Coordinates of C-alpha atoms in Angstrom, one line a residue:
Chain A
M645 CA 52.0 45.0 19.1
Y646 CA 51.3 45.9 22.7
I647 CA 50.0 43.1 24.8
D648 CA 48.8 43.7 28.3
N649 CA 50.5 40.8 30.2
K650 CA 48.4 41.3 33.2
K651 CA 45.2 40.9 31.3
V652 CA 46.4 37.8 29.5
Q653 CA 47.4 36.4 32.9
D654 CA 44.0 37.2 34.3
L655 CA 42.3 35.5 31.4
A656 CA 44.4 32.4 31.8
D657 CA 43.7 32.3 35.5
R658 CA 40.0 32.6 35.0
L659 CA 40.0 29.9 32.4
S660 CA 42.0 27.5 34.4
S661 CA 40.3 28.1 37.7
S662 CA 37.7 25.7 38.8
A663 CA 35.5 28.3 40.4
E664 CA 31.9 28.0 39.3
I665 CA 30.8 30.4 36.6
Q666 CA 27.6 32.2 37.5
G667 CA 25.2 32.0 34.5
R668 CA 22.8 34.7 33.5
S669 CA 19.2 33.5 33.7
L670 CA 16.5 34.7 31.4
W671 CA 15.0 36.7 34.3
Q672 CA 18.3 38.6 34.7
D673 CA 18.4 39.3 31.0
A674 CA 14.8 40.6 31.1
R675 CA 15.6 42.8 34.1
H676 CA 18.6 44.2 32.2
R677 CA 16.4 45.0 29.1
F678 CA 13.7 46.5 31.3
L679 CA 16.1 48.8 33.1
K680 CA 17.3 50.1 29.7
N681 CA 13.7 51.0 28.6
K682 CA 13.4 54.7 29.3
A683 CA 9.6 55.1 28.9
A684 CA 9.0 52.1 31.3
M685 CA 11.5 53.4 33.9
I686 CA 10.0 56.9 33.9
S687 CA 6.6 55.4 34.3
L688 CA 7.8 53.2 37.1
I689 CA 9.2 56.2 38.9
T690 CA 6.0 58.2 38.3
L691 CA 3.8 55.4 39.6
T692 CA 6.0 54.9 42.7
I693 CA 5.6 58.7 43.4
I694 CA 1.8 58.4 43.0
V695 CA 1.6 55.4 45.3
I696 CA 3.8 57.1 48.0
F697 CA 1.6 60.2 47.6
S698 CA -1.5 58.3 48.1
I699 CA -0.1 56.8 51.3
T700 CA 1.7 59.8 52.9
G701 CA 0.1 62.8 51.2
S702 CA -2.7 63.3 53.7
A703 CA -0.1 64.2 56.4
I704 CA 0.5 67.6 55.0
S705 CA -3.1 68.6 54.5
P706 CA -5.0 70.5 57.3
W707 CA -8.3 69.2 55.9
N708 CA -9.9 65.8 56.1
F709 CA -11.5 64.3 53.0
E710 CA -15.1 64.5 54.5
E711 CA -14.7 67.9 56.4
I712 CA -16.7 70.7 54.8
D713 CA -15.2 74.2 54.7
W714 CA -18.3 76.3 55.2
D715 CA -16.5 79.5 54.2
A716 CA -15.4 78.1 50.9
M717 CA -18.7 76.5 50.2
S718 CA -20.5 79.9 50.2
D719 CA -18.5 80.9 47.1
V720 CA -16.6 78.0 45.6
P721 CA -15.5 79.6 42.3
T722 CA -13.6 82.4 44.2
L723 CA -12.9 81.0 47.7
G724 CA -12.4 77.4 46.7
V725 CA -9.6 77.9 44.2
P726 CA -6.4 76.0 44.6
S727 CA -4.2 78.0 47.0
I728 CA -1.5 77.2 49.6
Q729 CA -2.8 79.8 52.1
S730 CA -6.3 78.3 52.6
G731 CA -4.8 74.8 52.8
H732 CA -6.8 73.7 49.8
Y733 CA -3.9 72.8 47.6
F734 CA -6.1 71.4 44.9
G735 CA -9.1 73.7 45.7
T736 CA -12.4 72.4 47.0
D737 CA -15.3 70.5 45.4
A738 CA -18.8 71.9 45.0
L739 CA -19.6 71.1 48.6
G740 CA -16.5 72.9 50.0
R741 CA -14.6 69.7 50.8
D742 CA -10.9 69.7 50.3
L743 CA -10.1 68.2 46.9
Y744 CA -6.5 67.4 47.8
S745 CA -7.6 65.0 50.5
R746 CA -10.4 63.6 48.3
V747 CA -8.0 62.9 45.4
I748 CA -5.7 61.0 47.9
Q749 CA -8.8 59.0 49.1
G750 CA -9.8 58.4 45.4
T751 CA -6.3 57.3 44.5
Q752 CA -6.3 54.8 47.3
I753 CA -9.6 53.3 46.3
S754 CA -8.9 53.1 42.6
L755 CA -5.4 51.6 43.0
M756 CA -6.9 49.1 45.4
V757 CA -9.6 48.0 43.0
G758 CA -6.9 47.6 40.3
L759 CA -4.5 45.6 42.4
I760 CA -7.1 43.3 44.0
G761 CA -8.8 42.7 40.7
S762 CA -5.6 41.7 39.0
F763 CA -4.4 39.7 42.0
I764 CA -7.5 37.5 41.8
A765 CA -7.0 37.2 38.1
V766 CA -3.4 36.1 38.5
I767 CA -4.1 33.5 41.2
V768 CA -7.4 32.0 39.9
G769 CA -6.7 32.5 36.2
T770 CA -3.2 30.9 36.3
L771 CA -4.2 27.9 38.3
Y772 CA -7.4 27.4 36.3
G773 CA -5.8 27.8 32.9
A774 CA -2.7 25.7 33.7
T775 CA -4.9 22.9 35.1
A776 CA -7.2 22.9 32.1
G777 CA -4.4 23.1 29.6
Y778 CA -2.2 20.4 31.2
L779 CA -5.0 17.9 31.9
G780 CA -6.5 18.4 28.5
G781 CA -9.3 16.3 26.9
R782 CA -12.8 16.3 28.3
I783 CA -11.8 18.2 31.6
D784 CA -10.3 20.9 29.5
G785 CA -13.4 21.1 27.4
V786 CA -15.8 21.4 30.3
M787 CA -13.6 24.0 32.1
M788 CA -13.1 26.2 29.1
R789 CA -16.8 26.1 28.0
T790 CA -17.7 27.3 31.5
V791 CA -15.4 30.2 30.9
D792 CA -17.0 30.9 27.5
I793 CA -20.5 30.9 29.1
L794 CA -19.3 33.3 31.9
M795 CA -17.8 35.5 29.3
A796 CA -21.0 35.7 27.3
I797 CA -22.8 37.3 30.2
P798 CA -22.7 41.1 29.9
F799 CA -20.4 42.1 32.7
M800 CA -21.5 45.7 33.3
F801 CA -25.1 44.7 33.4
V802 CA -24.5 42.0 36.1
L803 CA -22.4 44.5 38.1
I804 CA -25.1 47.1 38.0
L805 CA -27.7 44.6 39.0
L806 CA -25.5 43.5 41.9
M807 CA -25.2 47.1 43.0
V808 CA -29.0 47.6 42.8
M809 CA -29.7 44.3 44.7
F810 CA -27.2 44.5 47.5
G811 CA -26.7 48.3 47.7
R812 CA -23.8 50.4 46.7
S813 CA -20.5 49.5 48.3
I814 CA -16.9 49.2 47.4
Y815 CA -17.0 45.5 48.4
M816 CA -19.6 44.8 45.8
I817 CA -17.2 46.2 43.2
F818 CA -14.4 44.1 44.5
I819 CA -16.6 41.0 44.3
G820 CA -17.9 41.8 40.8
I821 CA -14.6 42.6 39.3
G822 CA -12.9 39.6 41.0
L823 CA -15.6 37.2 39.7
L824 CA -14.9 38.2 36.1
S825 CA -11.4 39.4 35.8
W826 CA -9.8 36.0 35.7
L827 CA -11.6 34.7 32.6
D828 CA -9.3 36.3 30.0
M829 CA -6.2 35.3 32.1
S830 CA -7.3 31.7 32.3
R831 CA -7.7 31.6 28.5
I832 CA -4.2 33.0 27.9
I833 CA -2.6 30.7 30.4
R834 CA -4.4 27.7 29.0
G835 CA -3.1 28.5 25.5
Q836 CA 0.4 28.9 26.7
T837 CA 0.2 25.6 28.7
L838 CA -1.0 23.8 25.6
S839 CA 2.0 24.9 23.6
L840 CA 4.4 24.2 26.4
K841 CA 2.9 20.7 27.1
N842 CA 4.3 19.3 23.9
K843 CA 7.8 20.8 24.3
E844 CA 10.4 18.1 24.6
F845 CA 11.6 19.2 28.1
I846 CA 8.1 18.5 29.5
E847 CA 8.2 15.1 27.8
A848 CA 11.6 14.5 29.2
A849 CA 10.3 15.3 32.7
V850 CA 7.4 12.9 32.2
A851 CA 9.7 10.2 30.9
T852 CA 11.9 10.7 33.9
G853 CA 9.0 10.1 36.2
V854 CA 8.4 13.6 37.6
K855 CA 4.9 13.9 39.1
P856 CA 2.3 16.0 37.3
L857 CA 2.0 18.6 40.1
T858 CA 5.7 19.0 40.2
I859 CA 5.7 19.4 36.4
I860 CA 3.1 22.2 36.6
T861 CA 5.0 24.0 39.3
R862 CA 8.5 23.4 38.2
H863 CA 8.3 23.4 34.5
I864 CA 5.1 25.0 33.3
V865 CA 4.5 27.9 35.7
P866 CA 8.0 29.4 35.6
N867 CA 7.7 29.4 31.8
V868 CA 4.3 31.2 31.7
L869 CA 5.2 33.6 34.5
G870 CA 6.5 36.2 32.1
I871 CA 3.2 36.4 30.3
V872 CA 1.3 36.4 33.6
V873 CA 3.3 39.4 34.8
V874 CA 2.8 41.4 31.6
Y875 CA -0.9 40.6 31.4
A876 CA -1.5 41.4 35.1
T877 CA 0.2 44.8 34.6
L878 CA -2.0 45.6 31.6
L879 CA -5.1 44.4 33.5
I880 CA -4.8 46.9 36.3
P881 CA -5.7 50.0 34.2
G882 CA -8.6 48.0 32.8
M883 CA -9.9 47.4 36.3
I884 CA -9.4 51.0 37.3
M885 CA -11.3 52.1 34.3
T886 CA -14.2 49.7 35.0
E887 CA -14.5 51.0 38.5
S888 CA -14.3 54.6 37.3
F889 CA -17.0 54.0 34.7
I890 CA -19.3 52.5 37.3
S891 CA -18.6 55.4 39.7
F892 CA -19.1 57.8 36.9
L893 CA -22.5 56.4 36.3
G894 CA -23.3 57.2 39.9
L895 CA -23.1 53.7 41.2
G896 CA -20.0 52.3 42.8
V897 CA -18.4 53.9 45.9
Q898 CA -20.6 55.3 48.6
E899 CA -20.2 59.0 49.8
P900 CA -18.3 60.4 51.5
Q901 CA -15.7 57.9 50.2
T902 CA -14.7 58.6 46.6
S903 CA -12.7 57.3 43.7
W904 CA -11.3 58.8 40.6
G905 CA -14.4 58.0 38.5
A906 CA -16.7 59.7 41.1
L907 CA -14.4 62.7 41.3
I908 CA -14.2 63.1 37.6
N909 CA -18.0 62.8 37.4
E910 CA -18.5 65.6 40.0
G911 CA -15.9 67.7 38.3
A912 CA -17.6 67.3 34.9
K913 CA -21.0 68.3 36.3
T914 CA -19.6 71.7 37.6
I915 CA -17.6 72.5 34.5
Q916 CA -19.8 75.5 33.6
H917 CA -19.4 77.1 37.0
G918 CA -15.8 78.1 36.3
T919 CA -14.3 75.5 38.7
L920 CA -12.2 73.6 36.1
W921 CA -9.7 72.4 38.8
Q922 CA -12.4 70.0 40.1
L923 CA -12.1 68.1 36.9
L924 CA -8.5 68.6 36.0
F925 CA -6.8 67.3 39.2
P926 CA -8.5 63.9 39.4
L927 CA -8.4 63.5 35.6
S928 CA -4.7 64.1 35.4
F929 CA -4.0 61.6 38.2
F930 CA -6.2 59.1 36.3
I931 CA -4.5 59.6 33.0
V932 CA -0.9 59.7 34.3
T933 CA -1.5 56.4 36.3
L934 CA -3.1 54.6 33.4
L935 CA -0.4 55.7 31.0
S936 CA 2.3 54.6 33.5
F937 CA 0.7 51.2 33.8
F938 CA 0.5 50.8 30.0
F939 CA 4.1 51.8 29.5
I940 CA 5.3 49.5 32.3
G941 CA 3.3 46.6 30.8
D942 CA 4.7 47.3 27.4
G943 CA 8.3 47.5 28.8
L944 CA 7.8 44.2 30.6
R945 CA 6.5 42.6 27.4
D946 CA 9.5 43.8 25.4
A947 CA 11.9 42.7 28.2
L948 CA 10.4 39.3 28.8
D949 CA 9.7 38.3 25.2
P950 CA 12.4 40.0 23.0
K951 CA 11.4 37.9 20.0
D952 CA 7.9 39.3 19.9
R953 CA 8.9 43.0 19.1
Chain B
M1360 CA 22.4 -11.9 19.2
S1361 CA 24.7 -14.0 21.4
E1362 CA 22.8 -16.3 23.7
H1363 CA 24.8 -15.6 26.9
R1364 CA 23.9 -12.0 27.0
K1365 CA 21.0 -11.0 29.2
Q1366 CA 17.9 -9.8 27.5
I1367 CA 16.8 -6.2 28.5
L1368 CA 13.8 -5.6 26.5
S1369 CA 11.5 -7.7 24.4
V1370 CA 8.7 -6.0 22.3
E1371 CA 6.0 -8.3 21.0
N1372 CA 3.5 -7.3 18.4
L1373 CA 3.3 -3.6 19.5
S1374 CA 0.8 -1.4 17.8
V1375 CA 0.1 2.3 18.4
E1376 CA -3.0 4.0 17.0
F1377 CA -4.1 7.6 16.9
D1378 CA -7.6 8.9 16.7
I1379 CA -8.1 11.2 13.8
F1380 CA -11.2 13.4 14.2
A1381 CA -12.6 14.6 10.8
K1382 CA -13.0 18.3 10.5
G1383 CA -16.4 19.5 11.6
A1384 CA -17.4 16.0 12.8
M1385 CA -19.9 15.7 15.6
P1386 CA -18.4 14.8 19.0
W1387 CA -20.1 11.4 19.0
T1388 CA -19.0 10.2 15.6
K1389 CA -16.3 7.5 15.7
P1390 CA -12.8 8.8 14.8
D1391 CA -10.7 7.3 12.1
K1392 CA -7.7 5.3 13.3
L1393 CA -4.2 6.0 12.2
K1394 CA -1.9 3.1 12.7
A1395 CA 1.5 4.7 13.4
V1396 CA 3.1 1.5 14.6
D1397 CA 1.7 -1.8 13.3
G1398 CA 2.7 -5.1 15.0
V1399 CA 6.4 -4.4 15.7
S1400 CA 8.4 -7.1 17.5
F1401 CA 12.0 -7.1 18.5
E1402 CA 14.4 -8.0 21.2
L1403 CA 17.2 -6.1 22.8
S1404 CA 20.1 -7.6 24.8
E1405 CA 22.5 -6.0 27.3
A1406 CA 25.1 -3.5 25.9
E1407 CA 23.6 -3.9 22.4
T1408 CA 22.7 -1.0 20.0
L1409 CA 19.6 -1.4 17.9
G1410 CA 19.4 1.1 15.1
V1411 CA 16.0 2.0 13.8
V1412 CA 15.8 3.6 10.3
G1413 CA 13.0 4.6 8.0
E1414 CA 11.7 7.6 6.2
S1415 CA 9.8 10.5 7.8
G1416 CA 6.5 9.4 9.2
C1417 CA 7.2 5.7 9.4
G1418 CA 6.6 5.6 13.1
K1419 CA 10.2 5.6 14.5
S1420 CA 9.5 8.3 17.1
T1421 CA 6.1 6.9 17.9
L1422 CA 7.8 3.5 18.6
A1423 CA 10.3 5.2 21.0
R1424 CA 7.6 7.0 22.9
A1425 CA 5.4 3.9 23.2
I1426 CA 8.3 1.9 24.6
I1427 CA 8.8 4.5 27.4
R1428 CA 5.0 4.8 27.7
L1429 CA 4.7 8.4 26.8
L1430 CA 2.1 7.2 24.4
P1431 CA -0.5 4.5 25.0
A1432 CA -0.1 1.4 22.9
A1433 CA -3.2 -0.2 21.3
T1434 CA -2.0 -3.8 21.5
G1435 CA 1.1 -5.8 22.3
K1436 CA 3.6 -6.4 25.1
I1437 CA 6.8 -4.7 26.2
V1438 CA 8.6 -7.0 28.5
W1439 CA 11.3 -5.3 30.6
M1440 CA 14.2 -7.4 32.0
G1441 CA 12.3 -10.6 31.1
E1442 CA 9.7 -10.2 33.9
Q1443 CA 7.5 -7.1 33.8
D1444 CA 5.2 -5.7 31.1
V1445 CA 5.8 -2.0 30.8
L1446 CA 2.3 -1.4 29.3
T1447 CA 0.4 -2.8 32.2
A1448 CA 2.8 -1.8 35.0
N1449 CA 1.1 0.3 37.8
A1450 CA 2.4 3.7 38.7
R1451 CA 5.0 2.6 41.2
S1452 CA 6.6 -0.1 39.1
L1453 CA 6.5 2.2 36.0
H1454 CA 8.4 4.8 38.1
K1455 CA 11.0 2.2 38.9
I1456 CA 11.3 1.1 35.3
R1457 CA 11.7 4.7 34.1
S1458 CA 14.7 5.1 36.4
N1459 CA 16.4 2.5 34.2
M1460 CA 15.1 3.7 30.9
Q1461 CA 16.0 7.2 29.7
M1462 CA 15.6 9.2 26.5
I1463 CA 17.6 11.6 24.5
Y1464 CA 15.7 14.0 22.2
Q1465 CA 16.0 15.4 18.8
D1466 CA 16.0 19.1 19.5
P1467 CA 18.8 19.7 22.0
L1468 CA 17.7 23.1 23.2
A1469 CA 14.0 22.4 23.3
S1470 CA 14.6 19.4 25.6
L1471 CA 16.1 21.6 28.3
N1472 CA 13.9 23.8 30.5
P1473 CA 15.1 27.4 29.7
R1474 CA 14.4 28.6 33.3
M1475 CA 16.6 26.0 35.0
T1476 CA 20.4 25.9 35.3
I1477 CA 22.1 22.9 33.7
G1478 CA 23.0 21.7 37.1
Q1479 CA 19.4 21.5 38.1
I1480 CA 18.4 19.9 34.8
I1481 CA 21.0 17.2 35.1
A1482 CA 20.1 16.6 38.7
E1483 CA 16.4 16.2 38.1
P1484 CA 16.3 12.5 37.5
L1485 CA 18.4 11.9 40.5
T1486 CA 16.3 14.1 42.8
T1487 CA 13.1 12.6 41.4
H1488 CA 14.1 9.0 42.0
Y1489 CA 16.3 9.4 45.0
P1490 CA 14.9 12.4 46.9
E1491 CA 17.0 11.4 50.0
T1492 CA 20.3 12.2 48.3
T1493 CA 22.1 15.1 50.0
K1494 CA 22.9 18.3 48.2
A1495 CA 26.7 17.6 48.3
E1496 CA 26.2 14.1 46.8
V1497 CA 23.9 15.5 44.1
K1498 CA 26.5 18.1 43.3
A1499 CA 29.3 15.6 43.2
K1500 CA 27.4 13.3 40.8
V1501 CA 26.3 16.2 38.6
N1502 CA 29.9 17.3 38.3
E1503 CA 31.1 13.8 37.5
M1504 CA 28.5 13.5 34.8
I1505 CA 29.3 16.9 33.3
E1506 CA 32.9 16.0 33.0
K1507 CA 32.1 12.6 31.6
V1508 CA 30.2 14.2 28.7
G1509 CA 33.1 16.5 28.0
L1510 CA 31.9 19.8 29.5
L1511 CA 33.6 21.8 32.3
S1512 CA 32.1 21.3 35.7
N1513 CA 32.4 25.0 36.5
Q1514 CA 29.5 25.5 34.1
V1515 CA 26.8 24.1 36.3
N1516 CA 25.2 27.4 37.1
R1517 CA 24.7 28.4 33.5
Y1518 CA 21.5 28.3 31.6
P1519 CA 20.7 26.3 28.4
H1520 CA 20.6 29.3 26.1
E1521 CA 24.3 30.0 26.9
F1522 CA 25.3 26.7 25.2
S1523 CA 25.6 25.6 21.6
G1524 CA 23.5 22.8 20.1
G1525 CA 26.2 20.2 20.5
Q1526 CA 26.8 21.2 24.1
C1527 CA 23.1 21.1 24.8
Q1528 CA 23.0 17.6 23.4
R1529 CA 25.8 16.6 25.8
I1530 CA 23.8 18.1 28.7
G1531 CA 20.8 16.0 27.5
I1532 CA 23.1 12.9 27.5
A1533 CA 24.4 13.7 31.0
R1534 CA 20.8 14.0 32.2
A1535 CA 20.0 10.6 30.6
L1536 CA 23.0 8.9 32.1
I1537 CA 23.0 10.2 35.7
L1538 CA 20.9 7.3 37.0
K1539 CA 23.2 4.8 35.1
P1540 CA 20.2 3.4 33.2
K1541 CA 20.2 0.0 31.5
L1542 CA 18.6 1.4 28.3
I1543 CA 18.8 4.7 26.6
I1544 CA 16.4 5.6 23.7
C1545 CA 17.9 8.1 21.4
D1546 CA 15.3 9.8 19.2
E1547 CA 17.3 11.2 16.3
P1548 CA 19.9 12.7 18.7
V1549 CA 22.1 14.1 16.0
S1550 CA 19.8 15.1 13.2
A1551 CA 19.7 18.7 14.4
L1552 CA 23.4 19.0 14.7
D1553 CA 26.3 19.9 12.4
V1554 CA 28.1 17.0 10.7
S1555 CA 31.3 17.6 12.7
V1556 CA 29.4 17.9 15.9
Q1557 CA 27.4 14.8 15.0
A1558 CA 30.5 12.7 14.9
Q1559 CA 31.6 14.0 18.3
V1560 CA 28.2 13.2 19.9
I1561 CA 28.1 9.7 18.3
N1562 CA 31.6 8.9 19.5
L1563 CA 30.8 10.2 22.9
L1564 CA 27.7 7.9 23.0
M1565 CA 29.8 4.9 21.9
E1566 CA 32.5 5.6 24.5
L1567 CA 30.0 6.0 27.3
Q1568 CA 28.3 2.8 26.2
K1569 CA 31.6 0.9 26.3
E1570 CA 32.3 2.3 29.8
M1571 CA 28.8 1.9 31.3
G1572 CA 27.5 -1.0 29.4
M1573 CA 24.0 0.3 28.7
S1574 CA 21.9 -0.7 25.7
L1575 CA 20.8 1.8 23.1
I1576 CA 17.9 2.1 20.8
F1577 CA 19.2 4.6 18.2
I1578 CA 16.7 6.2 15.9
A1579 CA 17.9 8.1 12.8
H1580 CA 17.4 8.5 9.2
D1581 CA 21.0 8.8 8.3
L1582 CA 22.1 5.3 7.3
S1583 CA 25.8 5.9 7.6
V1584 CA 25.4 7.2 11.2
V1585 CA 23.3 4.1 12.1
R1586 CA 25.8 1.7 10.5
H1587 CA 28.6 3.3 12.6
I1588 CA 26.9 2.9 16.0
S1589 CA 24.6 -0.1 15.7
T1590 CA 25.1 -3.8 16.3
R1591 CA 21.7 -4.6 14.8
I1592 CA 19.5 -2.5 12.5
M1593 CA 15.7 -2.5 12.1
V1594 CA 14.1 -1.0 9.0
L1595 CA 10.6 0.4 9.4
Y1596 CA 8.2 1.2 6.6
L1597 CA 4.7 2.6 7.4
G1598 CA 4.8 1.3 10.9
N1599 CA 5.9 -2.2 9.9
V1600 CA 9.2 -3.9 10.3
V1601 CA 10.5 -4.8 6.8
E1602 CA 13.9 -6.0 7.7
V1603 CA 16.1 -6.7 10.8
S1604 CA 19.7 -7.7 10.6
V1605 CA 23.1 -7.6 12.1
A1606 CA 24.5 -4.2 11.1
N1607 CA 27.0 -5.1 8.3
N1608 CA 24.8 -7.7 6.7
L1609 CA 22.1 -5.2 6.0
Y1610 CA 24.5 -3.0 4.0
V1611 CA 26.3 -5.8 2.2
N1612 CA 23.3 -8.0 1.4
P1613 CA 20.0 -6.2 1.8
G1614 CA 17.0 -8.6 1.4
H1615 CA 14.0 -6.3 1.2
P1616 CA 13.4 -4.2 -2.0
Y1617 CA 12.8 -1.1 0.2
T1618 CA 16.1 -1.6 2.1
Q1619 CA 17.9 -2.1 -1.3
A1620 CA 16.5 1.2 -2.5
L1621 CA 17.5 3.0 0.8
I1622 CA 21.0 1.6 0.7
S1623 CA 21.5 2.5 -3.0
A1624 CA 20.6 6.1 -2.2
V1625 CA 23.4 6.5 0.4
P1626 CA 26.1 8.7 -1.3
I1627 CA 29.6 7.2 -1.5
P1628 CA 32.4 9.7 -0.8
D1629 CA 34.3 8.7 -4.0
P1630 CA 33.2 10.6 -7.1
A1631 CA 34.3 7.8 -9.5
V1632 CA 32.2 5.2 -7.7
E1633 CA 29.4 7.5 -7.1
K1634 CA 29.0 8.3 -10.8
N1635 CA 28.6 4.7 -11.8
K1636 CA 26.4 3.7 -8.9
K1637 CA 23.0 2.5 -9.8
V1638 CA 20.3 4.1 -7.6
I1639 CA 17.0 2.3 -7.3
L1640 CA 14.3 5.0 -7.5
L1641 CA 11.0 4.3 -5.9
E1642 CA 7.9 5.3 -7.7
G1643 CA 5.1 7.3 -5.9
D1644 CA 4.7 8.6 -2.4
L1645 CA 4.4 7.0 1.0
P1646 CA 0.8 5.8 1.2
S1647 CA -1.4 7.3 3.9
P1648 CA -1.1 5.4 7.2
M1649 CA -4.9 6.0 7.7
N1650 CA -5.6 3.8 4.7
P1651 CA -2.6 1.4 4.3
P1652 CA -2.5 -0.9 1.3
S1653 CA -3.8 -4.5 1.7
G1654 CA -1.3 -7.3 2.1
C1655 CA 2.3 -6.0 2.0
V1656 CA 2.4 -2.3 2.9
F1657 CA 5.2 -1.7 0.4
R1658 CA 3.6 -3.2 -2.6
T1659 CA 2.3 0.1 -4.1
R1660 CA 5.9 1.2 -4.6
C1661 CA 7.7 -2.1 -5.0
P1662 CA 9.4 -3.0 -8.3
K1663 CA 8.9 -6.7 -7.5
A1664 CA 5.2 -6.6 -6.5
Q1665 CA 3.0 -9.4 -7.8
Q1666 CA -0.5 -10.6 -7.2
L1667 CA 0.4 -12.4 -4.0
C1668 CA 1.6 -9.2 -2.4
A1669 CA -1.8 -7.7 -2.4
I1670 CA -3.5 -10.7 -0.8
Q1671 CA -1.0 -11.9 1.8
K1672 CA 1.0 -9.9 4.2
P1673 CA 4.5 -11.3 4.3
A1674 CA 5.9 -12.6 7.6
L1675 CA 9.3 -11.7 9.0
L1676 CA 11.3 -14.8 8.0
E1677 CA 14.9 -15.7 8.3
Y1678 CA 16.8 -14.7 5.2
T1679 CA 20.4 -15.5 6.2
S1680 CA 21.6 -16.1 9.7
D1681 CA 20.6 -13.3 12.1
H1682 CA 18.9 -11.5 9.2
F1683 CA 15.1 -11.4 8.9
V1684 CA 13.1 -10.0 5.9
A1685 CA 9.4 -9.5 5.5
C1686 CA 9.0 -10.1 1.7
H1687 CA 7.6 -12.8 -0.5
F1688 CA 10.4 -12.3 -3.0
A1689 CA 13.3 -11.4 -0.9
G1690 CA 16.8 -11.1 -2.4

């Protein structure tokens, strides 16, 4: 039998050395699993490209998103088609404005709505839910019943009323979505905190004399963070869809600014005039981004909670 | 119980109650009371091990959690070091008491935070009670503790899921010992472990006790394990103490019918003896602690029960020296 003496020697050295062994944390394990998930990795790359495109894409366009090309406007179905020569890479919209620049503008707004909405959800929802769950008892009851009442209010109706009362603006959408996005998150985090609270390591920390705030930040939050990340990722497409729906209804962002929903709305209106590109470009961006977010969220869930497959 | 030894803990008439809300009850209806621990008293001296035995649901774990004040007690007194009542201590003195009173848990893996390295876990009591300790000192102490419980000190940066159950329990012991406490409460520390690993952990605990001189309250339902480690044993039934005795006495000469039944059920590792052994079988189930029997709590299953047992609750009386039994017809 052939024995590699060098390898045996190496092993012996490693076992006898007193150098500290670096352990592999659950986060490292999860990252490893995530990197091996093909669908999630492709989605992550796609999403990165879309984000980079929305930031730098306008540099290569000769047209601004609100400039009107009067020539193209006179005959949109023939002069406004997507072409490299005219500088309208995605064609023009019904008013002769460059669709490429408008899609970039719409991407920026829609991604912003998604990110801000889920950022508010993560911060407010996590703190609210963890506090309610950890304190428990009557405080928990009052806090969660408040959430129930807020949830019972028809969200879309309130948002539309806000728009009508205070005028259409993108800030109104941010406020409206921010006000309501954290409700689900706080419920999920409260449930997780309740199940963690009775774990023995929390009890051990209490018995040791660790202060409640430290217990929440050191023992509870790191253990619910996985769920927070997954849920936040899955929340972003929901936010984008809500904004798009409101914009599709004709409320939401103010002209000449635009968003995916508004662009899809305009494209759908002119579908009989033979200008199909006006619908297809914003729609494909919308679908690709949403699918990417869903796949990333799914990959994160599999990576962070391998038992739950 | 030798007189010259210093008393660490004295528990007097401790009761713990839980509110049980009936299903569908209105929020203002009064909840039913479940008496998990009912008037337990005992004393614990320095470097002594008190074994607590009893079947599932008799209040062993509740008693442990009430002593360290993880659960509120309904009545009673827990006097720490002969001077301070744990139950009425304010936040600051409770914090101080807790640095001298640590606990080891039943599920070794669940008692360790999965997101922390074992170095951080073991250091937590130290950094909580002595935040001024420098990093180097903390590290030195953690390494010392890890080696004391029989693990390699180069493992400090590993995470709990990378260890086996027995190793995790050793980590739990290291965490409990790092402050050199005067009392360690072990809540069934070996019931989740393999028999061979159980022996290792028990022997480790006994060695460490000899070396560091702390007292132990050792909760278990394995009678042979308790006999091995304890100096005194307390038998609980439905939240009541039925018998307290010096360890050997309890096995040789059990006074309470319940203890007699328990002892007779312990298997003997000799087939010839085991075959001819007479096992006392108890009739019926454990009564509900929400509605305990009147008088003696054991009377519903007791082979010796008589009229008197239903009327009068038996007091814990001396049976032989250092051996107390709560039964009207002990022996």
